[in-house]
Backbone as JSON Lines, residues from 0, in Angstrom:
{"i":0,"aa":"H","n":[0.84,-1.2,0.0],"ca":[0.0,0.0,0.0],"c":[0.88,1.25,0.0]}
{"i":1,"aa":"P","n":[1.47,1.56,-1.15],"ca":[2.46,2.65,-1.17],"c":[1.85,4.05,-1.02]}
{"i":2,"aa":"V","n":[0.59,4.22,-1.42],"ca":[0.01,5.57,-1.4],"c":[-0.5,5.93,-0.02]}
{"i":3,"aa":"F","n":[-1.38,5.1,0.55],"ca":[-2.01,5.4,1.84],"c":[-1.46,4.56,3.0]}
{"i":4,"aa":"G","n":[-0.6,3.6,2.73],"ca":[0.01,2.8,3.77],"c":[-0.92,1.74,4.35]}
{"i":5,"aa":"Y","n":[-0.47,1.11,5.43],"ca":[-1.22,0.02,6.06],"c":[-2.13,0.51,7.2]}
{"i":6,"aa":"G","n":[-2.08,1.79,7.49],"ca":[-2.84,2.3,8.62],"c":[-2.05,2.2,9.91]}
{"i":7,"aa":"V","n":[-2.51,2.93,10.93],"ca":[-1.81,2.94,12.21],"c":[-1.86,1.55,12.84]}
{"i":8,"aa":"T","n":[-0.71,1.06,13.25],"ca":[-0.53,-0.3,13.82],"c":[-0.95,-1.39,12.84]}
{"i":9,"aa":"G","n":[-1.03,-1.08,11.56],"ca":[-1.43,-2.09,10.59],"c":[-0.29,-2.91,10.05]}
{"i":10,"aa":"Y","n":[0.92,-2.59,10.5],"ca":[2.1,-3.32,10.03],"c":[2.92,-3.73,11.25]}
{"i":11,"aa":"H","n":[4.0,-4.46,11.01],"ca":[4.86,-4.9,12.1],"c":[5.43,-3.69,12.86]}
{"i":12,"aa":"F","n":[5.77,-3.88,14.1],"ca":[6.33,-2.81,14.93],"c":[7.67,-2.35,14.37]}
{"i":13,"aa":"I","n":[7.79,-1.04,14.18],"ca":[9.03,-0.43,13.68],"c":[9.43,0.67,14.65]}
{"i":14,"aa":"D","n":[10.6,0.56,15.25],"ca":[11.05,1.55,16.23],"c":[11.9,2.63,15.56]}
{"i":15,"aa":"A","n":[11.29,3.28,14.59],"ca":[11.92,4.41,13.9],"c":[10.79,5.23,13.29]}
{"i":16,"aa":"Q","n":[10.76,6.54,13.59],"ca":[9.61,7.36,13.24],"c":[9.4,7.47,11.73]}
{"i":17,"aa":"Y","n":[10.43,7.76,10.98],"ca":[10.26,8.0,9.55],"c":[9.8,6.75,8.8]}
{"i":18,"aa":"P","n":[10.45,5.59,8.98],"ca":[9.94,4.39,8.32],"c":[8.52,4.03,8.79]}
{"i":19,"aa":"R","n":[8.23,4.25,10.06],"ca":[6.9,3.91,10.56],"c":[5.83,4.79,9.93]}
{"i":20,"aa":"V","n":[6.09,6.08,9.82],"ca":[5.11,6.98,9.18],"c":[4.93,6.59,7.72]}
{"i":21,"aa":"L","n":[6.01,6.26,7.03],"ca":[5.92,5.89,5.62],"c":[5.11,4.6,5.44]}
{"i":22,"aa":"V","n":[5.34,3.59,6.3],"ca":[4.63,2.32,6.17],"c":[3.17,2.46,6.57]}
{"i":23,"aa":"E","n":[2.88,3.19,7.64],"ca":[1.52,3.27,8.14],"c":[0.64,4.25,7.37]}
{"i":24,"aa":"T","n":[1.22,5.34,6.86],"ca":[0.4,6.37,6.18],"c":[0.73,6.52,4.71]}
{"i":25,"aa":"G","n":[1.71,5.79,4.21],"ca":[2.03,5.84,2.8],"c":[2.79,7.11,2.41]}
{"i":26,"aa":"I","n":[2.93,7.26,1.1],"ca":[3.67,8.41,0.58],"c":[2.99,9.72,0.94]}
{"i":27,"aa":"I","n":[1.66,9.72,0.84],"ca":[0.92,10.95,1.14],"c":[1.11,11.37,2.6]}
{"i":28,"aa":"G","n":[0.96,10.42,3.51],"ca":[1.15,10.72,4.92],"c":[2.57,11.11,5.25]}
{"i":29,"aa":"F","n":[3.53,10.47,4.61],"ca":[4.93,10.77,4.87],"c":[5.29,12.18,4.41]}
{"i":30,"aa":"I","n":[4.81,12.55,3.23],"ca":[5.05,13.91,2.72],"c":[4.39,14.94,3.64]}
{"i":31,"aa":"T","n":[3.16,14.64,4.08],"ca":[2.46,15.54,5.0],"c":[3.23,15.71,6.3]}
{"i":32,"aa":"F","n":[3.79,14.62,6.8],"ca":[4.58,14.66,8.02],"c":[5.82,15.53,7.85]}
{"i":33,"aa":"L","n":[6.5,15.4,6.73],"ca":[7.68,16.23,6.47],"c":[7.3,17.7,6.33]}
{"i":34,"aa":"I","n":[6.17,17.97,5.7],"ca":[5.7,19.36,5.57],"c":[5.41,19.95,6.96]}
{"i":35,"aa":"L","n":[4.81,19.13,7.84],"ca":[4.54,19.57,9.2],"c":[5.84,19.93,9.93]}
{"i":36,"aa":"L","n":[6.85,19.06,9.82],"ca":[8.12,19.34,10.48],"c":[8.78,20.6,9.92]}
{"i":37,"aa":"F","n":[8.72,20.76,8.61],"ca":[9.32,21.94,7.99],"c":[8.58,23.21,8.42]}
{"i":38,"aa":"S","n":[7.25,23.14,8.51],"ca":[6.46,24.31,8.93],"c":[6.79,24.71,10.36]}
{"i":39,"aa":"I","n":[6.96,23.73,11.23],"ca":[7.32,24.02,12.62],"c":[8.7,24.68,12.68]}
{"i":40,"aa":"F","n":[9.64,24.14,11.93],"ca":[10.99,24.71,11.91],"c":[10.98,26.13,11.37]}
{"i":41,"aa":"K","n":[10.24,26.36,10.3],"ca":[10.16,27.69,9.71],"c":[9.52,28.68,10.68]}
{"i":42,"aa":"M","n":[8.46,28.25,11.37],"ca":[7.81,29.11,12.36],"c":[8.77,29.48,13.48]}
{"i":43,"aa":"A","n":[9.54,28.51,13.97],"ca":[10.48,28.76,15.06],"c":[11.58,29.73,14.64]}
{"i":44,"aa":"V","n":[12.09,29.57,13.43],"ca":[13.13,30.48,12.92],"c":[12.58,31.89,12.79]}
{"i":45,"aa":"E","n":[11.37,32.01,12.27],"ca":[10.75,33.33,12.11],"c":[10.51,33.98,13.47]}
{"i":46,"aa":"T","n":[10.09,33.19,14.44],"ca":[9.89,33.72,15.79],"c":[11.19,34.23,16.37]}
{"i":47,"aa":"Y","n":[12.26,33.47,16.18],"ca":[13.57,33.91,16.68],"c":[14.02,35.21,16.02]}
{"i":48,"aa":"R","n":[13.79,35.33,14.73],"ca":[14.21,36.54,14.02],"c":[13.41,37.75,14.45]}
{"i":49,"aa":"R","n":[12.13,37.56,14.76],"ca":[11.26,38.68,15.14],"c":[11.32,39.0,16.63]}
{"i":50,"aa":"A","n":[11.87,38.09,17.41],"ca":[11.88,38.27,18.87],"c":[12.72,39.5,19.25]}
{"i":51,"aa":"V","n":[12.24,40.21,20.25],"ca":[12.92,41.43,20.71],"c":[13.5,41.23,22.1]}
{"i":52,"aa":"S","n":[12.71,40.7,23.0],"ca":[13.16,40.54,24.38],"c":[14.13,39.37,24.5]}
{"i":53,"aa":"P","n":[15.06,39.43,25.45],"ca":[15.99,38.3,25.66],"c":[15.25,37.0,25.99]}
{"i":54,"aa":"F","n":[14.13,37.11,26.72],"ca":[13.37,35.91,27.06],"c":[12.83,35.23,25.8]}
{"i":55,"aa":"A","n":[12.22,36.01,24.9],"ca":[11.65,35.45,23.68],"c":[12.73,34.86,22.79]}
{"i":56,"aa":"R","n":[13.85,35.55,22.66],"ca":[14.94,35.03,21.82],"c":[15.54,33.76,22.43]}
{"i":57,"aa":"G","n":[15.71,33.76,23.74],"ca":[16.25,32.57,24.39],"c":[15.33,31.38,24.29]}
{"i":58,"aa":"L","n":[14.02,31.61,24.47],"ca":[13.06,30.52,24.39],"c":[12.98,29.96,22.98]}
{"i":59,"aa":"S","n":[12.92,30.83,21.98],"ca":[12.83,30.36,20.59],"c":[14.12,29.66,20.16]}
{"i":60,"aa":"M","n":[15.28,30.14,20.62],"ca":[16.54,29.47,20.28],"c":[16.61,28.09,20.93]}
{"i":61,"aa":"G","n":[16.22,28.03,22.21],"ca":[16.21,26.73,22.89],"c":[15.24,25.76,22.26]}
{"i":62,"aa":"Y","n":[14.09,26.3,21.83],"ca":[13.11,25.45,21.16],"c":[13.68,24.9,19.85]}
{"i":63,"aa":"L","n":[14.35,25.74,19.09],"ca":[14.96,25.29,17.82],"c":[15.97,24.17,18.07]}
{"i":64,"aa":"A","n":[16.79,24.35,19.1],"ca":[17.79,23.32,19.41],"c":[17.11,22.01,19.79]}
{"i":65,"aa":"G","n":[16.07,22.1,20.62],"ca":[15.35,20.89,21.02],"c":[14.63,20.25,19.85]}
{"i":66,"aa":"F","n":[14.07,21.06,18.97],"ca":[13.34,20.52,17.81],"c":[14.29,19.77,16.88]}
{"i":67,"aa":"I","n":[15.44,20.36,16.62],"ca":[16.42,19.68,15.76],"c":[16.85,18.35,16.39]}
{"i":68,"aa":"A","n":[17.0,18.35,17.71],"ca":[17.37,17.11,18.4],"c":[16.28,16.05,18.24]}
{"i":69,"aa":"L","n":[15.02,16.45,18.32],"ca":[13.92,15.5,18.15],"c":[13.88,14.95,16.73]}
{"i":70,"aa":"V","n":[14.12,15.82,15.76],"ca":[14.12,15.37,14.36],"c":[15.21,14.33,14.13]}
{"i":71,"aa":"V","n":[16.37,14.54,14.72],"ca":[17.44,13.55,14.6],"c":[17.1,12.29,15.38]}
{"i":72,"aa":"H","n":[16.48,12.47,16.55],"ca":[16.11,11.33,17.39],"c":[15.12,10.42,16.68]}
{"i":73,"aa":"C","n":[14.31,11.0,15.79],"ca":[13.29,10.23,15.05],"c":[13.91,9.13,14.18]}
{"i":74,"aa":"I","n":[15.18,9.27,13.87],"ca":[15.81,8.28,12.98],"c":[15.79,6.89,13.62]}
{"i":75,"aa":"G","n":[15.97,6.85,14.93],"ca":[16.05,5.53,15.58],"c":[15.03,5.32,16.67]}
{"i":76,"aa":"A","n":[13.97,6.14,16.72],"ca":[12.94,5.97,17.76],"c":[11.63,6.58,17.28]}
{"i":77,"aa":"N","n":[10.53,6.11,17.88],"ca":[9.2,6.64,17.56],"c":[8.92,7.89,18.41]}
{"i":78,"aa":"T","n":[9.69,8.93,18.15],"ca":[9.67,10.12,19.0],"c":[8.3,10.79,19.03]}
{"i":79,"aa":"F","n":[7.66,10.91,17.89],"ca":[6.43,11.7,17.8],"c":[5.18,10.91,18.17]}
{"i":80,"aa":"V","n":[5.33,9.74,18.74],"ca":[4.17,9.02,19.26],"c":[4.32,8.72,20.75]}
{"i":81,"aa":"I","n":[5.41,9.21,21.35],"ca":[5.64,9.01,22.78],"c":[4.99,10.16,23.54]}
{"i":82,"aa":"V","n":[4.01,9.86,24.36],"ca":[3.19,10.89,25.02],"c":[4.04,11.79,25.91]}
{"i":83,"aa":"R","n":[4.93,11.23,26.68],"ca":[5.71,12.04,27.63],"c":[6.66,13.0,26.92]}
{"i":84,"aa":"I","n":[6.91,12.77,25.64],"ca":[7.71,13.7,24.84],"c":[6.82,14.71,24.14]}
{"i":85,"aa":"M","n":[5.7,14.23,23.6],"ca":[4.85,15.08,22.79],"c":[4.04,16.08,23.61]}
{"i":86,"aa":"E","n":[3.67,15.76,24.84],"ca":[2.89,16.71,25.64],"c":[3.65,18.03,25.87]}
{"i":87,"aa":"P","n":[4.88,17.98,26.4],"ca":[5.61,19.25,26.55],"c":[6.02,19.86,25.21]}
{"i":88,"aa":"F","n":[6.25,19.01,24.2],"ca":[6.67,19.53,22.9],"c":[5.6,20.42,22.29]}
{"i":89,"aa":"W","n":[4.36,19.93,22.21],"ca":[3.3,20.72,21.6],"c":[2.9,21.91,22.47]}
{"i":90,"aa":"F","n":[3.04,21.75,23.78],"ca":[2.75,22.88,24.67],"c":[3.72,24.03,24.41]}
{"i":91,"aa":"I","n":[5.01,23.71,24.34],"ca":[6.02,24.75,24.1],"c":[5.92,25.27,22.66]}
{"i":92,"aa":"T","n":[5.54,24.39,21.73],"ca":[5.35,24.83,20.34],"c":[4.28,25.91,20.27]}
{"i":93,"aa":"G","n":[3.19,25.73,21.01],"ca":[2.13,26.75,21.04],"c":[2.63,28.07,21.61]}
{"i":94,"aa":"I","n":[3.46,27.99,22.66],"ca":[4.0,29.21,23.26],"c":[4.9,29.94,22.27]}
{"i":95,"aa":"V","n":[5.8,29.2,21.62],"ca":[6.72,29.81,20.66],"c":[5.95,30.41,19.49]}
{"i":96,"aa":"C","n":[4.9,29.74,19.08],"ca":[4.08,30.25,17.96],"c":[3.42,31.58,18.31]}
{"i":97,"aa":"M","n":[3.05,31.77,19.58],"ca":[2.35,32.98,20.01],"c":[3.28,34.09,20.49]}
{"i":98,"aa":"L","n":[4.58,33.83,20.58],"ca":[5.5,34.84,21.1],"c":[5.46,36.16,20.33]}
{"i":99,"aa":"P","n":[5.46,36.17,18.98],"ca":[5.4,37.46,18.28],"c":[4.15,38.26,18.62]}
{"i":100,"aa":"A","n":[3.0,37.58,18.69],"ca":[1.76,38.29,19.02],"c":[1.8,38.83,20.45]}
{"i":101,"aa":"L","n":[2.37,38.05,21.37],"ca":[2.47,38.51,22.75],"c":[3.41,39.7,22.87]}
{"i":102,"aa":"E","n":[4.51,39.69,22.14],"ca":[5.43,40.83,22.19],"c":[4.8,42.07,21.57]}
{"i":103,"aa":"E","n":[4.03,41.91,20.5],"ca":[3.35,43.05,19.89],"c":[2.32,43.64,20.85]}
{"i":104,"aa":"R","n":[1.6,42.78,21.56],"ca":[0.62,43.28,22.53],"c":[1.31,44.01,23.67]}
{"i":105,"aa":"D","n":[2.44,43.47,24.11],"ca":[3.18,44.11,25.19],"c":[3.7,45.47,24.75]}
{"i":106,"aa":"A","n":[4.18,45.55,23.51],"ca":[4.67,46.84,23.0],"c":[3.54,47.85,22.89]}
{"i":107,"aa":"A","n":[2.35,47.38,22.48],"ca":[1.19,48.28,22.37],"c":[0.78,48.81,23.73]}
{"i":108,"aa":"L","n":[0.8,47.94,24.75],"ca":[0.45,48.38,26.1],"c":[1.46,49.4,26.63]}
{"i":109,"aa":"K","n":[2.75,49.17,26.35],"ca":[3.76,50.12,26.79],"c":[3.58,51.46,26.1]}
{"i":110,"aa":"A","n":[3.25,51.43,24.79],"ca":[3.03,52.67,24.06],"c":[1.82,53.42,24.61]}
{"i":111,"aa":"E","n":[0.77,52.67,24.96],"ca":[-0.42,53.29,25.53],"c":[-0.1,53.94,26.87]}
{"i":112,"aa":"N","n":[0.69,53.26,27.7],"ca":[1.08,53.83,28.99],"c":[1.94,55.08,28.79]}
{"i":113,"aa":"L","n":[2.81,55.06,27.76],"ca":[3.62,56.24,27.47],"c":[2.75,57.42,27.05]}
{"i":114,"aa":"E","n":[1.7,57.15,26.27],"ca":[0.8,58.2,25.84],"c":[0.08,58.83,27.03]}
{"i":115,"aa":"L","n":[-0.38,57.99,27.97],"ca":[-1.05,58.5,29.16],"c":[-0.1,59.33,30.01]}
{"i":116,"aa":"A","n":[1.13,58.84,30.17],"ca":[2.12,59.58,30.94],"c":[2.45,60.91,30.27]}
{"i":117,"aa":"Q","n":[2.46,60.9,28.94],"ca":[2.77,62.12,28.21],"c":[1.65,63.15,28.39]}
{"i":118,"aa":"V","n":[0.41,62.72,28.35],"ca":[-0.72,63.64,28.56],"c":[-0.68,64.22,29.97]}
{"i":119,"aa":"F","n":[-0.41,63.35,30.96],"ca":[-0.32,63.81,32.34],"c":[0.79,64.84,32.5]}
{"i":120,"aa":"S","n":[1.95,64.58,31.87],"ca":[3.08,65.5,31.95],"c":[2.75,66.83,31.29]}
{"i":121,"aa":"L","n":[1.99,66.79,30.2],"ca":[1.59,68.02,29.5],"c":[0.74,68.91,30.4]}
{"i":122,"aa":"F","n":[-0.27,68.31,31.04],"ca":[-1.13,69.09,31.93],"c":[-0.36,69.61,33.15]}
{"i":123,"aa":"R","n":[0.53,68.78,33.68],"ca":[1.31,69.2,34.84],"c":[2.21,70.37,34.49]}
{"i":124,"aa":"T","n":[2.79,70.35,33.29],"ca":[3.66,71.45,32.88],"c":[2.9,72.75,32.78]}
{"i":125,"aa":"T","n":[1.73,72.72,32.17],"ca":[0.92,73.94,32.04],"c":[0.48,74.45,33.41]}
{"i":126,"aa":"D","n":[0.15,73.54,34.32],"ca":[-0.23,73.95,35.68],"c":[0.93,74.63,36.39]}
{"i":127,"aa":"L","n":[2.12,74.08,36.25],"ca":[3.3,74.67,36.89],"c":[3.6,76.05,36.31]}
{"i":128,"aa":"M","n":[3.4,76.21,35.02],"ca":[3.61,77.52,34.4],"c":[2.62,78.54,34.93]}
{"i":129,"aa":"Q","n":[1.37,78.14,35.06],"ca":[0.36,79.05,35.58],"c":[0.64,79.46,37.02]}
{"i":130,"aa":"L","n":[1.28,78.57,37.78],"ca":[1.65,78.88,39.16],"c":[2.95,79.66,39.25]}
{"i":131,"aa":"G","n":[3.62,79.87,38.12],"ca":[4.85,80.62,38.11],"c":[6.06,79.83,38.56]}
{"i":132,"aa":"R","n":[5.95,78.52,38.67],"ca":[7.06,77.67,39.12],"c":[7.86,77.26,37.87]}
{"i":133,"aa":"V","n":[8.67,78.19,37.38],"ca":[9.36,78.0,36.12],"c":[10.37,76.87,36.19]}
{"i":134,"aa":"S","n":[11.14,76.79,37.29],"ca":[12.16,75.74,37.4],"c":[11.52,74.35,37.4]}
{"i":135,"aa":"D","n":[10.41,74.2,38.13],"ca":[9.7,72.92,38.13],"c":[9.12,72.62,36.76]}
{"i":136,"aa":"A","n":[8.65,73.66,36.07],"ca":[8.1,73.48,34.72],"c":[9.19,73.04,33.75]}
{"i":137,"aa":"D","n":[10.43,73.59,33.94],"ca":[11.54,73.17,33.09],"c":[11.85,71.69,33.25]}
{"i":138,"aa":"E","n":[11.83,71.21,34.49],"ca":[12.07,69.78,34.73],"c":[10.98,68.93,34.09]}
{"i":139,"aa":"E","n":[9.75,69.4,34.18],"ca":[8.64,68.64,33.61],"c":[8.68,68.66,32.09]}
{"i":140,"aa":"I","n":[9.14,69.76,31.52],"ca":[9.3,69.83,30.06],"c":[10.34,68.81,29.61]}
{"i":141,"aa":"G","n":[11.44,68.7,30.36],"ca":[12.46,67.69,30.04],"c":[11.88,66.29,30.1]}
{"i":142,"aa":"R","n":[11.06,66.04,31.12],"ca":[10.42,64.72,31.23],"c":[9.46,64.5,30.07]}
{"i":143,"aa":"F","n":[8.73,65.54,29.7],"ca":[7.79,65.43,28.59],"c":[8.52,65.13,27.29]}
{"i":144,"aa":"Q","n":[9.65,65.79,27.06],"ca":[10.43,65.55,25.85],"c":[10.95,64.11,25.81]}
{"i":145,"aa":"S","n":[11.36,63.6,26.97],"ca":[11.83,62.22,27.02],"c":[10.69,61.25,26.69]}
{"i":146,"aa":"L","n":[9.51,61.51,27.23],"ca":[8.35,60.66,26.93],"c":[7.96,60.76,25.47]}
{"i":147,"aa":"A","n":[8.02,61.97,24.92],"ca":[7.62,62.16,23.52],"c":[8.56,61.44,22.57]}
{"i":148,"aa":"S","n":[9.84,61.36,22.94],"ca":[10.8,60.67,22.07],"c":[10.56,59.17,22.03]}
{"i":149,"aa":"R","n":[9.94,58.62,23.09],"ca":[9.68,57.18,23.15],"c":[8.25,56.82,22.79]}
{"i":150,"aa":"S","n":[7.39,57.82,22.68],"ca":[5.98,57.55,22.42],"c":[5.7,57.57,20.93]}
{"i":151,"aa":"R","n":[4.59,56.91,20.56],"ca":[4.16,56.89,19.15],"c":[3.26,58.08,18.81]}
{"i":152,"aa":"V","n":[2.99,58.97,19.77],"ca":[2.11,60.1,19.52],"c":[2.78,61.06,18.56]}
{"i":153,"aa":"P","n":[2.21,61.3,17.37],"ca":[2.87,62.18,16.39],"c":[2.89,63.64,16.81]}
{"i":154,"aa":"Q","n":[2.0,64.03,17.75],"ca":[1.93,65.42,18.17],"c":[3.03,65.8,19.14]}
{"i":155,"aa":"G","n":[3.8,64.82,19.62],"ca":[4.8,65.07,20.64],"c":[5.75,66.21,20.33]}
{"i":156,"aa":"P","n":[6.38,66.26,19.13],"ca":[7.35,67.33,18.86],"c":[6.76,68.73,18.95]}
{"i":157,"aa":"W","n":[5.57,68.94,18.38],"ca":[5.04,70.31,18.42],"c":[4.5,70.66,19.8]}
{"i":158,"aa":"Y","n":[4.1,69.69,20.58],"ca":[3.74,69.94,21.97],"c":[4.95,70.47,22.73]}
{"i":159,"aa":"C","n":[6.11,69.84,22.51],"ca":[7.34,70.28,23.19],"c":[7.66,71.73,22.82]}
{"i":160,"aa":"S","n":[7.59,72.04,21.53],"ca":[7.88,73.41,21.1],"c":[6.88,74.4,21.67]}
{"i":161,"aa":"L","n":[5.62,74.0,21.76],"ca":[4.6,74.88,22.33],"c":[4.89,75.16,23.81]}
{"i":162,"aa":"L","n":[5.26,74.12,24.55],"ca":[5.57,74.31,25.96],"c":[6.75,75.24,26.16]}
{"i":163,"aa":"L","n":[7.77,75.08,25.33],"ca":[8.93,75.97,25.42],"c":[8.54,77.41,25.11]}
{"i":164,"aa":"A","n":[7.69,77.61,24.1],"ca":[7.23,78.96,23.76],"c":[6.44,79.56,24.91]}
{"i":165,"aa":"M","n":[5.59,78.76,25.55],"ca":[4.83,79.24,26.7],"c":[5.76,79.62,27.85]}
{"i":166,"aa":"R","n":[6.82,78.84,28.04],"ca":[7.76,79.15,29.12],"c":[8.47,80.47,28.86]}
{"i":167,"aa":"F","n":[8.92,80.66,27.61],"ca":[9.58,81.92,27.27],"c":[8.63,83.1,27.45]}
{"i":168,"aa":"H","n":[7.36,82.88,27.1],"ca":[6.37,83.95,27.25],"c":[6.19,84.34,28.71]}
{"i":169,"aa":"M","n":[6.14,83.34,29.59],"ca":[5.97,83.62,31.01],"c":[7.2,84.31,31.6]}
{"i":170,"aa":"Q","n":[8.37,84.04,31.04],"ca":[9.6,84.65,31.52],"c":[9.83,86.03,30.91]}
{"i":171,"aa":"G","n":[8.94,86.42,30.01],"ca":[9.1,87.71,29.38],"c":[10.03,87.72,28.2]}
{"i":172,"aa":"K","n":[10.48,86.54,27.78],"ca":[11.37,86.44,26.62],"c":[10.52,86.32,25.36]}
{"i":173,"aa":"L","n":[9.93,87.44,24.97],"ca":[8.95,87.43,23.88],"c":[9.58,87.1,22.54]}
{"i":174,"aa":"D","n":[10.84,87.55,22.34],"ca":[11.49,87.26,21.06],"c":[11.71,85.75,20.89]}
{"i":175,"aa":"S","n":[12.15,85.1,21.96],"ca":[12.36,83.65,21.9],"c":[11.04,82.92,21.68]}
{"i":176,"aa":"A","n":[10.0,83.4,22.34],"ca":[8.68,82.78,22.17],"c":[8.19,82.98,20.74]}
{"i":177,"aa":"S","n":[8.42,84.15,20.18],"ca":[7.96,84.43,18.81],"c":[8.65,83.54,17.79]}
{"i":178,"aa":"R","n":[9.95,83.25,18.04],"ca":[10.69,82.4,17.1],"c":[10.19,80.95,17.14]}
{"i":179,"aa":"L","n":[9.62,80.54,18.26],"ca":[9.14,79.16,18.37],"c":[7.74,78.97,17.8]}
{"i":180,"aa":"V","n":[7.0,80.06,17.64],"ca":[5.62,79.94,17.14],"c":[5.57,79.27,15.76]}
{"i":181,"aa":"P","n":[6.32,79.75,14.75],"ca":[6.26,79.06,13.45],"c":[6.83,77.65,13.51]}
{"i":182,"aa":"V","n":[7.73,77.39,14.48],"ca":[8.32,76.05,14.58],"c":[7.26,75.04,14.94]}
{"i":183,"aa":"F","n":[6.53,75.28,16.04],"ca":[5.52,74.27,16.41],"c":[4.31,74.31,15.49]}
{"i":184,"aa":"Q","n":[4.08,75.45,14.82],"ca":[3.0,75.49,13.84],"c":[3.32,74.58,12.65]}
{"i":185,"aa":"N","n":[4.57,74.62,12.18],"ca":[4.97,73.75,11.07],"c":[5.01,72.28,11.49]}
{"i":186,"aa":"E","n":[5.48,72.01,12.73],"ca":[5.52,70.64,13.23],"c":[4.11,70.07,13.35]}
{"i":187,"aa":"G","n":[3.17,70.89,13.79],"ca":[1.78,70.42,13.87],"c":[1.16,70.2,12.5]}
{"i":188,"aa":"A","n":[1.5,71.09,11.55],"ca":[0.96,70.93,10.19],"c":[1.52,69.68,9.54]}
{"i":189,"aa":"A","n":[2.75,69.3,9.9],"ca":[3.37,68.12,9.3],"c":[2.64,66.84,9.68]}
{"i":190,"aa":"V","n":[2.01,66.83,10.85],"ca":[1.25,65.64,11.28],"c":[-0.25,65.84,11.12]}
{"i":191,"aa":"G","n":[-0.65,66.95,10.46],"ca":[-2.07,67.18,10.19],"c":[-2.89,67.57,11.41]}
{"i":192,"aa":"D","n":[-2.26,68.21,12.39],"ca":[-2.96,68.6,13.62],"c":[-3.3,70.09,13.55]}
{"i":193,"aa":"R","n":[-4.6,70.4,13.43],"ca":[-5.03,71.8,13.32],"c":[-4.88,72.55,14.64]}
{"i":194,"aa":"N","n":[-4.8,71.82,15.74],"ca":[-4.65,72.48,17.03],"c":[-3.36,73.29,17.1]}
{"i":195,"aa":"A","n":[-2.35,72.88,16.34],"ca":[-1.1,73.63,16.33],"c":[-1.31,75.02,15.75]}
{"i":196,"aa":"T","n":[-2.1,75.12,14.69],"ca":[-2.39,76.43,14.09],"c":[-3.2,77.3,15.03]}
{"i":197,"aa":"L","n":[-4.19,76.71,15.69],"ca":[-5.0,77.46,16.64],"c":[-4.16,77.94,17.82]}
{"i":198,"aa":"S","n":[-3.26,77.06,18.31],"ca":[-2.39,77.45,19.41],"c":[-1.44,78.56,18.99]}
{"i":199,"aa":"A","n":[-0.97,78.51,17.75],"ca":[-0.08,79.55,17.25],"c":[-0.81,80.89,17.18]}
{"i":200,"aa":"M","n":[-2.05,80.87,16.7],"ca":[-2.83,82.1,16.63],"c":[-3.07,82.68,18.02]}
{"i":201,"aa":"L","n":[-3.35,81.82,18.98],"ca":[-3.61,82.28,20.35],"c":[-2.35,82.88,20.96]}
{"i":202,"aa":"L","n":[-1.21,82.22,20.76],"ca":[0.03,82.69,21.34],"c":[0.47,84.0,20.68]}
{"i":203,"aa":"K","n":[0.25,84.12,19.38],"ca":[0.61,85.34,18.69],"c":[-0.18,86.52,19.23]}
{"i":204,"aa":"S","n":[-1.44,86.27,19.61],"ca":[-2.26,87.36,20.13],"c":[-1.75,87.83,21.5]}
{"i":205,"aa":"L","n":[-1.0,86.96,22.2],"ca":[-0.48,87.33,23.52],"c":[0.87,88.0,23.45]}
{"i":206,"aa":"L","n":[1.56,87.86,22.33],"ca":[2.9,88.41,22.21],"c":[2.87,89.87,21.8]}
């Protein structure tokens, strides 16, 4: 039965995975089995290449090493039908398969937290300016700039320029504030944010 084989346990006992798959499932089953092994290997390599964190890279590399060992072990043993081997193997395979999605979700959560922190820092800076605490506002502006550089919020650069212009205005440095108005107006226009133009018009009226 070269095409479909003799069926599971339909032939004499063979203690080698590849010959056993070929005899029991035929050419079609054997080719399918090889495709499965190749797909697992390709998935693991792709996960390793996309991994960012040391944990994900270490886990995917260790999985690849273990998988290659199992493939070699199949030459002289029925590796893929032994329950105590296959239970942890498929469990870890599922984890490795989901690592890219888990890392993307983690990155999205971190970006969201950065955005919230950036908004909080923005309001705190304006409050400090209104209270006349310029030195504290300068520290908060530095913190805001650091958050903006790590955040995905496109408005970050023009927000920074706006805060600096407001600080100069409060200090009476009107020339410095005037020079920053077109800067944050252009930065806001570059990301399609009309609030930058409105803020520029408001600040110009105060200068």
